[in-house]
mmCIF file of C-alpha atoms and ligand atoms in Angstrom:
data_model
loop_
_atom_site.group_PDB
_atom_site.id
_atom_site.type_symbol
_atom_site.label_atom_id
_atom_site.label_comp_id
_atom_site.label_asym_id
_atom_site.label_seq_id
_atom_site.Cartn_x
_atom_site.Cartn_y
_atom_site.Cartn_z
ATOM 1 C CA MET A 1 -65.810 -188.395 141.010
ATOM 2 C CA ASP A 2 -63.578 -190.837 142.819
ATOM 3 C CA ILE A 3 -60.542 -191.202 140.558
ATOM 4 C CA HIS A 4 -59.706 -194.458 142.240
ATOM 5 C CA LEU A 5 -63.022 -196.210 141.600
ATOM 6 C CA PRO A 6 -63.095 -198.390 138.448
ATOM 7 C CA LEU A 7 -64.878 -196.985 135.426
ATOM 8 C CA SER A 8 -67.811 -199.129 134.328
ATOM 9 C CA ARG A 9 -67.526 -200.775 130.909
ATOM 10 C CA ILE A 10 -69.742 -198.574 128.697
ATOM 11 C CA LYS A 11 -72.930 -200.092 127.344
ATOM 12 C CA LEU A 12 -73.054 -200.239 123.598
ATOM 13 C CA LEU A 13 -76.281 -198.299 123.324
ATOM 14 C CA ASN A 14 -77.813 -195.766 125.650
ATOM 15 C CA PRO A 15 -80.707 -194.370 123.610
ATOM 16 C CA GLU A 16 -81.827 -191.994 126.474
ATOM 17 C CA PHE A 17 -78.526 -189.998 126.212
ATOM 18 C CA PRO A 18 -77.425 -187.531 123.630
ATOM 19 C CA ASN A 19 -75.130 -188.463 120.697
ATOM 20 C CA LYS A 20 -72.793 -185.719 121.705
ATOM 21 C CA SER A 21 -71.135 -187.104 124.796
ATOM 22 C CA THR A 22 -71.001 -184.989 127.894
ATOM 23 C CA GLY A 23 -67.523 -186.277 128.840
ATOM 24 C CA ILE A 24 -64.715 -188.432 127.545
ATOM 25 C CA ILE A 25 -65.068 -190.633 130.587
ATOM 26 C CA ASN A 26 -68.208 -191.042 132.666
ATOM 27 C CA GLY A 27 -70.083 -189.001 130.069
ATOM 28 C CA LYS A 28 -73.697 -189.382 129.017
ATOM 29 C CA SER A 29 -73.524 -190.648 125.470
ATOM 30 C CA SER A 30 -75.920 -192.570 123.424
ATOM 31 C CA GLY A 31 -73.064 -194.618 121.829
ATOM 32 C CA LEU A 32 -74.081 -193.420 118.343
ATOM 33 C CA LEU A 33 -71.485 -191.468 116.405
ATOM 34 C CA ASN A 34 -72.462 -188.546 114.224
ATOM 35 C CA TRP A 35 -69.164 -186.738 113.389
ATOM 36 C CA ASN A 36 -71.203 -183.548 112.858
ATOM 37 C CA ASP A 37 -72.387 -183.565 116.464
ATOM 38 C CA ILE A 38 -69.410 -184.185 118.690
ATOM 39 C CA ALA A 39 -68.042 -182.375 121.775
ATOM 40 C CA TYR A 40 -64.568 -181.653 120.322
ATOM 41 C CA PRO A 41 -64.925 -181.007 116.576
ATOM 42 C CA GLN A 42 -61.180 -180.862 116.111
ATOM 43 C CA ILE A 43 -61.148 -184.625 116.762
ATOM 44 C CA TYR A 44 -62.633 -185.004 113.326
ATOM 45 C CA ASP A 45 -59.580 -183.349 111.763
ATOM 46 C CA LEU A 46 -57.329 -185.615 113.725
ATOM 47 C CA TYR A 47 -59.370 -188.546 112.405
ATOM 48 C CA GLN A 48 -59.009 -187.352 108.812
ATOM 49 C CA THR A 49 -55.290 -186.905 109.399
ATOM 50 C CA LEU A 50 -54.908 -190.461 110.723
ATOM 51 C CA LEU A 51 -56.858 -191.849 107.701
ATOM 52 C CA SER A 52 -54.760 -189.913 105.178
ATOM 53 C CA ASN A 53 -51.652 -191.428 106.619
ATOM 54 C CA PHE A 54 -53.106 -194.891 105.713
ATOM 55 C CA TRP A 55 -50.499 -197.272 104.335
ATOM 56 C CA LYS A 56 -49.782 -200.926 104.219
ATOM 57 C CA ALA A 57 -46.555 -202.908 104.206
ATOM 58 C CA GLN A 58 -47.121 -204.577 100.889
ATOM 59 C CA GLU A 59 -47.238 -201.329 99.088
ATOM 60 C CA ILE A 60 -43.435 -201.187 99.501
ATOM 61 C CA ASN A 61 -41.394 -203.422 97.261
ATOM 62 C CA MET A 62 -38.574 -204.919 99.412
ATOM 63 C CA GLN A 63 -36.510 -206.033 96.278
ATOM 64 C CA ASP A 64 -33.817 -203.384 96.601
ATOM 65 C CA ASP A 65 -33.309 -204.221 100.262
ATOM 66 C CA ILE A 66 -33.147 -207.850 99.651
ATOM 67 C CA LYS A 67 -30.304 -207.251 97.276
ATOM 68 C CA GLN A 68 -28.529 -204.962 99.635
ATOM 69 C CA TRP A 69 -28.926 -207.178 102.630
ATOM 70 C CA ASP A 70 -25.965 -209.388 101.707
ATOM 71 C CA PHE A 71 -23.735 -206.409 101.583
ATOM 72 C CA LEU A 72 -24.379 -205.215 105.140
ATOM 73 C CA SER A 73 -21.656 -206.022 107.727
ATOM 74 C CA SER A 74 -22.543 -208.672 110.166
ATOM 75 C CA THR A 75 -22.737 -206.015 112.923
ATOM 76 C CA GLU A 76 -25.268 -204.036 110.833
ATOM 77 C CA LYS A 77 -27.331 -207.099 110.284
ATOM 78 C CA ASP A 78 -27.297 -208.094 113.903
ATOM 79 C CA VAL A 79 -28.416 -204.604 115.026
ATOM 80 C CA PHE A 80 -30.987 -204.397 112.206
ATOM 81 C CA LEU A 81 -32.608 -207.643 113.240
ATOM 82 C CA ARG A 82 -32.374 -206.858 116.948
ATOM 83 C CA ILE A 83 -34.003 -203.460 116.610
ATOM 84 C CA ASN A 84 -36.650 -204.762 114.217
ATOM 85 C CA THR A 85 -37.798 -207.391 116.690
ATOM 86 C CA GLN A 86 -37.559 -205.160 119.716
ATOM 87 C CA LEU A 87 -39.722 -202.455 118.041
ATOM 88 C CA ALA A 88 -42.222 -205.193 117.089
ATOM 89 C CA CYS A 89 -42.426 -206.129 120.761
ATOM 90 C CA LEU A 90 -43.317 -202.466 121.677
ATOM 91 C CA ASP A 91 -45.919 -202.229 118.931
ATOM 92 C CA SER A 92 -47.497 -205.521 120.024
ATOM 93 C CA LEU A 93 -48.610 -203.935 123.250
ATOM 94 C CA GLN A 94 -50.409 -201.069 121.618
ATOM 95 C CA THR A 95 -53.081 -202.873 119.635
ATOM 96 C CA PRO A 96 -54.796 -204.556 122.543
ATOM 97 C CA THR A 97 -54.268 -201.622 124.845
ATOM 98 C CA MET A 98 -55.944 -199.128 122.669
ATOM 99 C CA CYS A 99 -58.855 -201.548 122.093
ATOM 100 C CA GLN A 100 -59.217 -201.961 125.785
ATOM 101 C CA VAL A 101 -59.330 -198.169 126.451
ATOM 102 C CA MET A 102 -62.230 -197.949 124.007
ATOM 103 C CA ASP A 103 -64.467 -199.863 126.415
ATOM 104 C CA TYR A 104 -64.160 -197.152 129.037
ATOM 105 C CA VAL A 105 -64.093 -193.928 126.970
ATOM 106 C CA SER A 106 -67.610 -192.618 126.728
ATOM 107 C CA ASP A 107 -67.204 -190.182 123.839
ATOM 108 C CA SER A 108 -67.805 -192.096 120.511
ATOM 109 C CA SER A 109 -65.533 -189.761 118.535
ATOM 110 C CA PHE A 110 -62.590 -190.697 120.875
ATOM 111 C CA LYS A 111 -63.409 -194.333 120.629
ATOM 112 C CA ALA A 112 -63.211 -194.011 116.811
ATOM 113 C CA ILE A 113 -59.699 -192.477 117.095
ATOM 114 C CA PHE A 114 -58.541 -195.350 119.418
ATOM 115 C CA ALA A 115 -59.911 -197.880 116.923
ATOM 116 C CA VAL A 116 -57.950 -196.239 114.087
ATOM 117 C CA ILE A 117 -54.691 -196.178 116.228
ATOM 118 C CA ALA A 118 -55.241 -199.832 117.139
ATOM 119 C CA GLN A 119 -55.533 -200.576 113.409
ATOM 120 C CA GLN A 120 -52.341 -198.655 112.677
ATOM 121 C CA GLU A 121 -50.499 -200.517 115.323
ATOM 122 C CA ALA A 122 -51.512 -203.839 113.756
ATOM 123 C CA VAL A 123 -50.037 -202.508 110.441
ATOM 124 C CA HIS A 124 -46.805 -201.551 112.270
ATOM 125 C CA ASN A 125 -46.538 -205.071 113.641
ATOM 126 C CA GLU A 126 -47.106 -206.504 110.199
ATOM 127 C CA SER A 127 -44.467 -204.323 108.596
ATOM 128 C CA TYR A 128 -41.858 -205.564 111.021
ATOM 129 C CA SER A 129 -42.857 -209.123 110.058
ATOM 130 C CA TYR A 130 -42.913 -208.222 106.382
ATOM 131 C CA ILE A 131 -39.333 -206.810 106.592
ATOM 132 C CA LEU A 132 -38.172 -209.977 108.447
ATOM 133 C CA SER A 133 -39.689 -212.310 106.090
ATOM 134 C CA SER A 134 -37.999 -210.601 103.112
ATOM 135 C CA LEU A 135 -34.553 -210.967 104.764
ATOM 136 C CA VAL A 136 -34.267 -214.035 107.009
ATOM 137 C CA PRO A 137 -35.896 -217.445 107.423
ATOM 138 C CA LEU A 138 -38.419 -218.112 110.041
ATOM 139 C CA ASN A 139 -36.084 -220.060 112.344
ATOM 140 C CA GLU A 140 -33.825 -217.023 112.604
ATOM 141 C CA GLN A 141 -36.681 -214.652 113.181
ATOM 142 C CA LYS A 142 -37.884 -216.794 116.103
ATOM 143 C CA VAL A 143 -34.411 -216.619 117.633
ATOM 144 C CA TRP A 144 -34.458 -212.770 117.467
ATOM 145 C CA PHE A 145 -37.946 -212.558 118.880
ATOM 146 C CA ASN A 146 -36.873 -214.773 121.798
ATOM 147 C CA GLN A 147 -33.809 -212.571 122.454
ATOM 148 C CA ALA A 148 -35.997 -209.501 122.356
ATOM 149 C CA LYS A 149 -38.373 -211.103 124.980
ATOM 150 C CA ASN A 150 -35.496 -212.049 127.270
ATOM 151 C CA ASP A 151 -33.111 -209.174 127.025
ATOM 152 C CA PRO A 152 -32.755 -207.554 130.509
ATOM 153 C CA ILE A 153 -32.320 -204.034 129.285
ATOM 154 C CA VAL A 154 -35.295 -204.321 126.973
ATOM 155 C CA GLN A 155 -37.314 -205.815 129.833
ATOM 156 C CA LYS A 156 -36.423 -203.100 132.268
ATOM 157 C CA ARG A 157 -37.258 -200.495 129.633
ATOM 158 C CA ASN A 158 -40.645 -202.017 128.818
ATOM 159 C CA GLN A 159 -41.577 -202.901 132.389
ATOM 160 C CA LEU A 160 -42.799 -199.451 133.285
ATOM 161 C CA ILE A 161 -45.052 -199.235 130.286
ATOM 162 C CA LEU A 162 -46.279 -202.863 131.040
ATOM 163 C CA ASP A 163 -47.041 -202.126 134.588
ATOM 164 C CA ALA A 164 -49.102 -199.167 133.729
ATOM 165 C CA TYR A 165 -51.066 -201.019 131.078
ATOM 166 C CA GLU A 166 -51.608 -203.943 133.247
ATOM 167 C CA CYS A 167 -52.710 -201.787 136.082
ATOM 168 C CA PHE A 168 -55.486 -200.303 133.933
ATOM 169 C CA ARG A 169 -56.401 -203.753 132.683
ATOM 170 C CA GLU A 170 -56.807 -205.027 136.210
ATOM 171 C CA ASN A 171 -58.337 -201.912 137.637
ATOM 172 C CA PRO A 172 -59.664 -199.418 135.038
ATOM 173 C CA THR A 173 -59.867 -196.355 137.178
ATOM 174 C CA PRO A 174 -59.649 -192.782 135.908
ATOM 175 C CA GLN A 175 -56.250 -192.458 137.705
ATOM 176 C CA ASN A 176 -54.955 -195.608 135.955
ATOM 177 C CA LEU A 177 -56.251 -194.346 132.577
ATOM 178 C CA PHE A 178 -54.274 -191.213 133.210
ATOM 179 C CA GLN A 179 -51.073 -193.252 133.993
ATOM 180 C CA LEU A 180 -51.647 -195.386 130.996
ATOM 181 C CA GLY A 181 -51.841 -192.323 128.709
ATOM 182 C CA VAL A 182 -48.579 -190.948 130.063
ATOM 183 C CA ASN A 183 -46.779 -194.184 129.506
ATOM 184 C CA SER A 184 -48.226 -194.557 126.119
ATOM 185 C CA ILE A 185 -46.746 -191.190 125.188
ATOM 186 C CA ASN A 186 -43.390 -192.448 126.406
ATOM 187 C CA LEU A 187 -43.739 -195.607 124.284
ATOM 188 C CA GLU A 188 -44.744 -193.898 121.099
ATOM 189 C CA GLY A 189 -43.022 -190.545 121.553
ATOM 190 C CA ILE A 190 -39.671 -191.538 123.098
ATOM 191 C CA TYR A 191 -39.003 -195.194 123.079
ATOM 192 C CA PHE A 192 -38.980 -195.819 119.336
ATOM 193 C CA TYR A 193 -36.471 -193.275 118.289
ATOM 194 C CA ALA A 194 -33.074 -194.924 118.879
ATOM 195 C CA GLY A 195 -34.368 -197.715 116.729
ATOM 196 C CA PHE A 196 -35.612 -195.261 114.090
ATOM 197 C CA ALA A 197 -32.282 -193.462 114.226
ATOM 198 C CA PHE A 198 -30.390 -196.712 113.236
ATOM 199 C CA PHE A 199 -32.633 -197.243 110.134
ATOM 200 C CA TYR A 200 -32.226 -193.560 109.051
ATOM 201 C CA HIS A 201 -28.557 -193.808 109.554
ATOM 202 C CA LEU A 202 -28.479 -196.716 107.103
ATOM 203 C CA ALA A 203 -30.678 -194.591 104.786
ATOM 204 C CA ARG A 204 -28.145 -191.670 104.881
ATOM 205 C CA GLN A 205 -25.699 -194.143 103.471
ATOM 206 C CA GLN A 206 -28.183 -195.206 100.804
ATOM 207 C CA LYS A 207 -28.661 -198.575 102.523
ATOM 208 C CA MET A 208 -32.016 -200.407 103.034
ATOM 209 C CA LEU A 209 -34.176 -197.475 101.779
ATOM 210 C CA LYS A 210 -37.255 -199.547 101.547
ATOM 211 C CA THR A 211 -37.058 -200.440 105.258
ATOM 212 C CA SER A 212 -36.574 -196.836 106.078
ATOM 213 C CA THR A 213 -39.496 -195.845 104.099
ATOM 214 C CA MET A 214 -41.686 -198.142 106.138
ATOM 215 C CA ILE A 215 -39.973 -196.791 109.366
ATOM 216 C CA SER A 216 -40.768 -193.303 108.383
ATOM 217 C CA TYR A 217 -44.427 -194.165 107.838
ATOM 218 C CA ILE A 218 -44.365 -195.767 111.343
ATOM 219 C CA GLN A 219 -42.703 -192.668 112.778
ATOM 220 C CA ARG A 220 -45.268 -190.439 111.264
ATOM 221 C CA ASP A 221 -48.021 -192.516 112.828
ATOM 222 C CA GLU A 222 -46.381 -192.678 116.231
ATOM 223 C CA MET A 223 -45.953 -188.949 116.345
ATOM 224 C CA GLN A 224 -49.547 -188.556 115.587
ATOM 225 C CA HIS A 225 -50.552 -191.058 118.189
ATOM 226 C CA ALA A 226 -48.474 -189.429 120.864
ATOM 227 C CA TYR A 227 -49.899 -186.039 119.966
ATOM 228 C CA PHE A 228 -53.439 -187.400 120.209
ATOM 229 C CA MET A 229 -52.639 -189.040 123.568
ATOM 230 C CA ALA A 230 -51.411 -185.742 124.926
ATOM 231 C CA GLN A 231 -54.597 -183.917 123.785
ATOM 232 C CA PHE A 232 -56.634 -186.720 125.269
ATOM 233 C CA LEU A 233 -54.827 -186.272 128.654
ATOM 234 C CA ARG A 234 -55.334 -182.565 128.552
ATOM 235 C CA ILE A 235 -59.016 -182.883 127.952
ATOM 236 C CA LEU A 236 -59.283 -185.675 130.560
ATOM 237 C CA LEU A 237 -57.605 -183.362 133.247
ATOM 238 C CA THR A 238 -59.756 -180.405 132.179
ATOM 239 C CA GLU A 239 -62.963 -182.265 132.391
ATOM 240 C CA ASN A 240 -61.940 -184.019 135.605
ATOM 241 C CA PRO A 241 -60.266 -181.546 137.957
ATOM 242 C CA ASP A 242 -59.975 -184.238 140.605
ATOM 243 C CA LEU A 243 -57.280 -185.804 138.280
ATOM 244 C CA HIS A 244 -55.563 -182.449 137.755
ATOM 245 C CA THR A 245 -53.338 -182.616 140.946
ATOM 246 C CA GLU A 246 -49.949 -181.622 141.665
ATOM 247 C CA ALA A 247 -49.133 -185.283 142.326
ATOM 248 C CA ASN A 248 -50.289 -186.226 138.740
ATOM 249 C CA ILE A 249 -48.252 -183.399 137.208
ATOM 250 C CA ASP A 250 -45.206 -184.613 139.263
ATOM 251 C CA TYR A 251 -45.984 -188.184 138.001
ATOM 252 C CA VAL A 252 -45.724 -186.938 134.372
ATOM 253 C CA TYR A 253 -42.326 -185.357 134.873
ATOM 254 C CA LYS A 254 -41.091 -188.433 136.825
ATOM 255 C CA VAL A 255 -42.006 -191.058 134.303
ATOM 256 C CA VAL A 256 -40.911 -189.020 131.391
ATOM 257 C CA GLY A 257 -37.582 -188.501 133.099
ATOM 258 C CA GLN A 258 -37.406 -192.340 133.673
ATOM 259 C CA ALA A 259 -38.294 -193.028 129.978
ATOM 260 C CA VAL A 260 -35.433 -190.700 128.873
ATOM 261 C CA ARG A 261 -32.878 -192.473 131.110
ATOM 262 C CA LEU A 262 -34.057 -195.845 129.917
ATOM 263 C CA GLU A 263 -34.060 -194.814 126.267
ATOM 264 C CA LYS A 264 -30.487 -193.569 126.612
ATOM 265 C CA GLU A 265 -29.479 -196.795 128.260
ATOM 266 C CA TRP A 266 -31.085 -198.735 125.477
ATOM 267 C CA ALA A 267 -29.558 -196.607 122.767
ATOM 268 C CA HIS A 268 -25.999 -197.200 124.284
ATOM 269 C CA MET A 269 -26.666 -200.919 124.233
ATOM 270 C CA ILE A 270 -28.214 -201.094 120.690
ATOM 271 C CA LEU A 271 -26.130 -198.470 118.920
ATOM 272 C CA LYS A 272 -22.654 -198.976 120.537
ATOM 273 C CA ASP A 273 -21.128 -200.727 117.615
ATOM 274 C CA ILE A 274 -22.548 -198.503 114.900
ATOM 275 C CA ASP A 275 -20.109 -195.879 113.516
ATOM 276 C CA GLY A 276 -21.554 -192.554 112.669
ATOM 277 C CA ILE A 277 -24.301 -192.090 115.348
ATOM 278 C CA GLU A 278 -22.893 -189.974 118.055
ATOM 279 C CA LEU A 279 -24.385 -191.249 121.271
ATOM 280 C CA SER A 280 -23.982 -188.027 123.205
ATOM 281 C CA GLU A 281 -25.844 -186.356 120.362
ATOM 282 C CA TYR A 282 -28.566 -189.064 120.589
ATOM 283 C CA GLU A 283 -28.900 -188.371 124.317
ATOM 284 C CA ARG A 284 -29.593 -184.727 123.562
ATOM 285 C CA TYR A 285 -32.062 -185.851 120.898
ATOM 286 C CA THR A 286 -33.911 -187.939 123.614
ATOM 287 C CA GLU A 287 -34.137 -184.845 125.805
ATOM 288 C CA TYR A 288 -35.320 -182.771 122.912
ATOM 289 C CA LEU A 289 -38.133 -185.371 122.305
ATOM 290 C CA ALA A 290 -39.042 -185.373 125.977
ATOM 291 C CA ASN A 291 -39.318 -181.617 126.009
ATOM 292 C CA LYS A 292 -41.637 -181.752 123.054
ATOM 293 C CA ARG A 293 -43.912 -184.293 124.663
ATOM 294 C CA LEU A 294 -44.159 -182.232 127.809
ATOM 295 C CA ARG A 295 -44.949 -179.170 125.881
ATOM 296 C CA GLN A 296 -47.690 -181.044 124.001
ATOM 297 C CA LEU A 297 -49.118 -181.787 127.433
ATOM 298 C CA GLY A 298 -48.989 -178.109 128.246
ATOM 299 C CA LEU A 299 -46.120 -178.616 130.762
ATOM 300 C CA GLN A 300 -42.595 -177.174 130.915
ATOM 301 C CA ASN A 301 -39.417 -178.352 129.391
ATOM 302 C CA LEU A 302 -37.674 -180.843 131.724
ATOM 303 C CA TYR A 303 -34.314 -180.381 129.892
ATOM 304 C CA LYS A 304 -32.448 -177.456 128.464
ATOM 305 C CA GLU A 305 -34.326 -175.960 125.552
ATOM 306 C CA ARG A 306 -32.716 -176.832 122.332
ATOM 307 C CA VAL A 307 -33.250 -177.342 118.618
ATOM 308 C CA ASN A 308 -33.319 -180.810 117.211
ATOM 309 C CA PRO A 309 -29.745 -182.032 117.349
ATOM 310 C CA MET A 310 -30.374 -184.837 114.811
ATOM 311 C CA PRO A 311 -32.552 -183.295 112.152
ATOM 312 C CA TRP A 312 -31.945 -186.197 109.898
ATOM 313 C CA ILE A 313 -34.133 -188.340 112.127
ATOM 314 C CA HIS A 314 -37.022 -186.196 111.120
ATOM 315 C CA VAL A 315 -38.126 -187.121 107.633
ATOM 316 C CA PHE A 316 -41.267 -185.324 108.279
ATOM 317 C CA SER A 317 -41.111 -181.826 109.599
ATOM 318 C CA ASP A 318 -42.894 -180.741 112.786
ATOM 319 C CA GLU A 319 -45.120 -178.510 110.800
ATOM 320 C CA MET A 320 -46.326 -181.479 108.768
ATOM 321 C CA MET A 321 -46.848 -183.551 111.884
ATOM 322 C CA ASN A 322 -49.095 -181.054 113.825
ATOM 323 C CA GLY A 323 -46.202 -180.862 116.251
ATOM 324 C CA THR A 324 -46.026 -178.425 119.080
ATOM 325 C CA LYS A 325 -46.106 -175.253 117.151
ATOM 326 C CA SER A 326 -49.798 -174.885 116.858
ATOM 327 C CA ASP A 327 -52.202 -175.072 119.680
ATOM 328 C CA PHE A 328 -54.602 -178.030 119.303
ATOM 329 C CA PHE A 329 -57.649 -175.904 119.836
ATOM 330 C CA GLU A 330 -56.798 -173.402 117.177
ATOM 331 C CA GLN A 331 -55.623 -175.977 114.801
ATOM 332 C CA LYS A 332 -56.883 -175.896 111.236
ATOM 333 C CA SER A 333 -57.626 -178.917 109.239
ATOM 334 C CA ARG A 334 -54.792 -179.995 106.943
ATOM 335 C CA SER A 335 -54.369 -182.599 104.418
ATOM 336 C CA TYR A 336 -51.478 -184.965 104.407
ATOM 337 C CA ALA A 337 -49.976 -186.976 101.664
ATOM 338 C CA LYS A 338 -47.842 -190.011 101.523
ATOM 339 C CA VAL A 339 -44.096 -189.697 101.137
ATOM 340 C CA THR A 340 -43.150 -188.524 97.695
ATOM 341 C CA GLN A 341 -39.910 -187.628 96.098
ATOM 342 C CA SER A 342 -40.147 -184.194 97.514
ATOM 343 C CA ASN A 343 -40.825 -185.028 101.068
ATOM 344 C CA GLY A 344 -39.134 -188.358 101.235
ATOM 345 C CA PHE A 345 -35.618 -189.568 101.749
ATOM 346 C CA ASP A 346 -34.027 -187.135 99.291
ATOM 347 C CA GLU A 347 -34.161 -184.706 102.250
ATOM 348 C CA LEU A 348 -31.914 -186.994 104.341
HETATM 349 ZN ZN1 ZN B 1 -46.852 -198.457 116.353
HETATM 350 ZN ZN1 ZN B 2 -48.722 -195.762 118.006
#
């Protein structure tokens, strides 16, 4: 296989091929999905996990936050709105990208996972809009969205992701799919967290708890997505040894390192006026996250090994999230539940 030749867009139906695909790309696959006859049965567990995380913005009543909004300082309000719109910008890229990947993945069970992820990204986008519409008029929302689009630090941060996504869009080769996957892990597994930290920081002070509840749902989804993408890439490399090169492993370390630097830079910009979030501590948190993503990919830590320096960012424990502790291939099916009194913000 030439990893630099474009993959062909998969025909909807290939009746002469088996239902169980012979590969996640370039596989022989009928296009029919029978979950009982798939190449990687653990993908069904992941599908169940994603579905049991299902939530929608309207389930959360924003009334308490609406009342508290007027009591936030003007700095808190500004940072709140800036982060909200900047996170919405990141999520906006994910729905169309995941849909596009589906056209080139030959295994129907993986297509189904990408479809569910795309749906969840649409919910994330809606939730940011829902929060905004509860708090500020449309005119003001538009101003913040324009700022998010034009901010140079945000642009620089997002450009790497965008470049990788556009590259695959223009030229859907296996190599570009690999690079898209790595960048997607950066987006979902590293880039969101300075934003999440701010909302959890408010929650620690009993402020804007409804918003933070939504953020915690988004975080739970994103951790699952980043985890899935890591498994996808591992299978992609295992099935396609031509992709499993030293250059590609170096690529992972390089772009994860870049993402860490850009996330730190963004955190310094976005959180500089917020008392109570120690930026040096957040920097270590970013490195902790990057190590976790690398281990999920089966690679080594890039930074000093450490425990989570900001445990309050994690509303959901790693164990609950299928984190790095269990090997994907040995993993047992688990059931997940929505946030309750016992696993929700009381733990913050
Ligand atoms: Zn998302
Ligand atoms: Zn996601």
